[in-house]
Short mmCIF file of C-alpha atoms in Angstrom, two decimals:
data_model
loop_
_atom_site.label_atom_id
_atom_site.label_comp_id
_atom_site.label_asym_id
_atom_site.label_seq_id
_atom_site.Cartn_x
_atom_site.Cartn_y
_atom_site.Cartn_z
CA MET A 1 0.05 -0.15 -0.04
CA THR A 2 1.19 3.36 -0.79
CA ASN A 3 1.74 6.30 1.89
CA GLU A 4 -1.21 7.88 0.41
CA GLY A 5 -3.46 4.75 0.55
CA LEU A 6 -2.20 4.15 4.15
CA GLN A 7 -3.00 7.73 5.21
CA LYS A 8 -6.72 7.40 3.70
CA CYS A 9 -7.25 4.16 5.73
CA ILE A 10 -6.18 5.38 8.68
CA ASN A 11 -8.21 8.54 8.43
CA GLY A 12 -11.04 6.36 8.19
CA TRP A 13 -10.78 4.95 11.53
CA PHE A 14 -11.52 8.19 13.25
CA PRO A 15 -14.59 10.20 13.22
CA GLU A 16 -14.46 13.74 12.16
CA GLN A 17 -14.64 15.15 15.47
CA GLU A 18 -11.30 13.59 16.19
CA ALA A 19 -9.78 14.29 12.67
CA GLY A 20 -7.43 16.80 14.28
CA ALA A 21 -6.07 14.03 16.25
CA LEU A 22 -3.59 12.80 13.67
CA GLU A 23 -1.28 14.71 11.62
CA PHE A 24 0.47 13.15 8.56
CA THR A 25 3.88 14.10 6.91
CA GLU A 26 6.52 12.54 4.76
CA GLU A 27 9.44 14.75 6.10
CA GLY A 28 11.46 13.78 2.85
CA SER A 29 11.21 10.39 3.98
CA GLN A 30 9.76 7.24 2.10
CA PHE A 31 7.77 6.18 5.03
CA LEU A 32 4.34 7.75 6.29
CA ASN A 33 4.92 9.83 9.53
CA ILE A 34 2.08 10.04 11.52
CA THR A 35 1.90 12.34 14.90
CA VAL A 36 -1.00 11.45 17.24
CA GLN A 37 -2.19 12.98 20.24
CA PRO A 38 -1.66 11.12 23.47
CA GLY A 39 -5.11 10.44 24.19
CA GLN A 40 -5.49 8.78 20.75
CA LEU A 41 -2.08 6.60 20.85
CA HIS A 42 -3.42 3.16 21.95
CA GLN A 43 -6.43 3.32 19.84
CA LEU A 44 -4.36 4.19 16.89
CA MET A 45 -1.57 1.68 17.64
CA TRP A 46 -4.31 -1.22 18.10
CA GLN A 47 -5.81 -0.45 14.78
CA LEU A 48 -2.38 -0.14 12.96
CA LYS A 49 -1.81 -3.75 14.09
CA SER A 50 -5.08 -5.32 14.00
CA ASP A 51 -6.42 -3.97 10.92
CA SER A 52 -6.05 -6.51 7.85
CA GLU A 53 -5.16 -3.51 5.61
CA THR A 54 -2.22 -2.22 7.83
CA HIS A 55 -1.29 -5.19 9.89
CA PHE A 56 1.67 -3.46 11.15
CA ASP A 57 2.83 -6.68 13.16
CA TYR A 58 6.51 -5.66 13.87
CA LEU A 59 7.74 -2.77 16.34
CA PHE A 60 11.35 -2.52 15.21
CA CYS A 61 12.24 0.84 17.25
CA LEU A 62 10.69 2.71 20.04
CA SER A 63 12.91 5.93 20.93
CA GLY A 64 12.40 8.63 23.59
CA VAL A 65 13.03 12.12 22.40
CA ASP A 66 13.50 15.48 24.04
CA TRP A 67 12.19 18.14 21.60
CA GLY A 68 13.11 20.77 23.86
CA GLU A 69 9.29 22.28 25.18
CA GLU A 70 7.91 18.47 24.62
CA LEU A 71 8.99 15.05 25.47
CA GLY A 72 7.72 12.15 23.43
CA VAL A 73 8.16 8.82 21.71
CA VAL A 74 8.90 7.67 18.34
CA TYR A 75 7.53 4.40 16.79
CA HIS A 76 8.91 2.62 13.69
CA LEU A 77 6.59 -0.12 12.47
CA GLU A 78 6.62 -2.53 9.79
CA SER A 79 4.09 -4.92 8.30
CA THR A 80 5.93 -7.97 7.49
CA THR A 81 2.84 -8.92 5.45
CA HIS A 82 2.34 -5.90 3.39
CA ARG A 83 6.10 -4.65 3.59
CA HIS A 84 5.06 -1.12 4.32
CA ILE A 85 6.58 1.05 7.29
CA ALA A 86 5.26 3.83 9.21
CA VAL A 87 6.49 6.14 11.75
CA VAL A 88 4.37 7.30 14.70
CA LYS A 89 5.09 10.16 17.09
CA VAL A 90 3.47 11.25 20.25
CA LYS A 91 4.40 14.30 22.10
CA THR A 92 3.24 15.55 25.57
CA GLY A 93 4.28 19.15 26.82
CA ASP A 94 4.06 18.25 30.54
CA ARG A 95 7.96 17.84 31.25
CA GLU A 96 7.23 17.67 35.23
CA HIS A 97 4.78 14.38 34.95
CA PRO A 98 4.96 13.14 31.31
CA VAL A 99 2.58 10.17 30.72
CA LEU A 100 1.79 8.12 27.68
CA ASP A 101 -0.04 4.77 27.05
CA SER A 102 1.84 1.80 26.95
CA VAL A 103 1.81 -0.33 23.69
CA CYS A 104 3.44 -3.27 25.41
CA ASP A 105 0.05 -5.15 25.38
CA ILE A 106 0.21 -4.64 21.60
CA TRP A 107 3.78 -5.64 20.72
CA ALA A 108 5.38 -7.45 23.73
CA THR A 109 8.89 -6.09 22.48
CA ALA A 110 7.70 -2.62 23.71
CA GLU A 111 7.93 -3.50 27.39
CA PHE A 112 11.73 -3.24 27.69
CA HIS A 113 11.82 -0.30 25.24
CA GLU A 114 9.47 1.60 27.32
CA ARG A 115 11.48 0.97 30.30
CA GLU A 116 14.49 2.28 28.81
CA VAL A 117 12.63 5.32 27.89
CA PHE A 118 11.10 5.59 31.47
CA ASP A 119 14.67 5.25 32.56
CA PHE A 120 16.46 7.94 30.58
CA PHE A 121 13.69 10.43 29.82
CA GLY A 122 11.29 10.02 32.69
CA ILE A 123 7.89 9.40 30.59
CA THR A 124 5.55 7.04 32.72
CA PHE A 125 3.60 4.40 30.46
CA ASN A 126 0.18 3.91 31.68
CA ASN A 127 -0.84 0.03 32.14
CA HIS A 128 2.85 -1.11 31.83
CA PRO A 129 3.21 -4.21 33.85
CA ASN A 130 6.73 -3.72 35.47
CA LEU A 131 7.65 0.02 34.92
CA LYS A 132 11.08 0.24 36.74
CA ARG A 133 14.52 1.39 35.98
CA LEU A 134 16.32 -0.70 33.57
CA PHE A 135 20.07 0.55 33.30
CA LEU A 136 20.26 3.07 35.92
CA THR A 137 20.24 2.18 39.70
CA GLU A 138 16.92 3.00 41.65
CA ASP A 139 18.54 5.98 43.48
CA TRP A 140 19.69 7.96 40.38
CA VAL A 141 18.55 11.26 40.46
CA GLY A 142 17.26 12.70 37.04
CA PHE A 143 16.98 11.53 33.38
CA PRO A 144 20.19 11.65 31.49
CA LEU A 145 19.01 11.87 28.02
CA ARG A 146 16.78 14.97 28.68
CA LYS A 147 18.20 18.40 27.26
CA ASP A 148 17.66 19.97 30.75
CA TYR A 149 19.86 17.33 32.59
CA GLU A 150 22.70 18.20 34.74
CA ASP A 151 25.30 16.27 36.45
CA GLU A 152 28.06 18.32 38.08
CA VAL A 153 30.03 15.17 39.34
CA ASN A 154 30.25 14.09 35.60
CA MET A 155 30.70 17.51 34.35
CA ILE A 156 27.28 17.64 32.18
CA ILE A 157 26.04 21.06 32.58
CA LYS A 158 23.48 22.91 30.56
#
């Protein structure tokens, strides 16, 4: 399916009042880029996997991102059946208590990726079965991959 076909299919899943929940771009990429509002993240991801036309059965990358004003996650999805790829982005402006829905009930591989994002960016994932630090010690203060992180001992000062 082409990127245009994917976009048309995905738009059909959301009622018109929710049409602003998604934004599509190609950003000079060969893949369709979808930015979704946090409240529609889980619904979109479930549809992307379960719909027979899209069948994104493979989450091959999940990365935390600090965009400065916003924190978020970027998901790279592939359909091993249809051989198409999409990139889904979700952002939250709440830097103090960033919360997004977990997708580990959709793709099991997300469980450890979400723990890594929690560890390094401080993003909490609703409904995650075991959300705790993965690499850093439990007494670690702060989130080292945030742009505003400071560590005077190791000379990381903004």
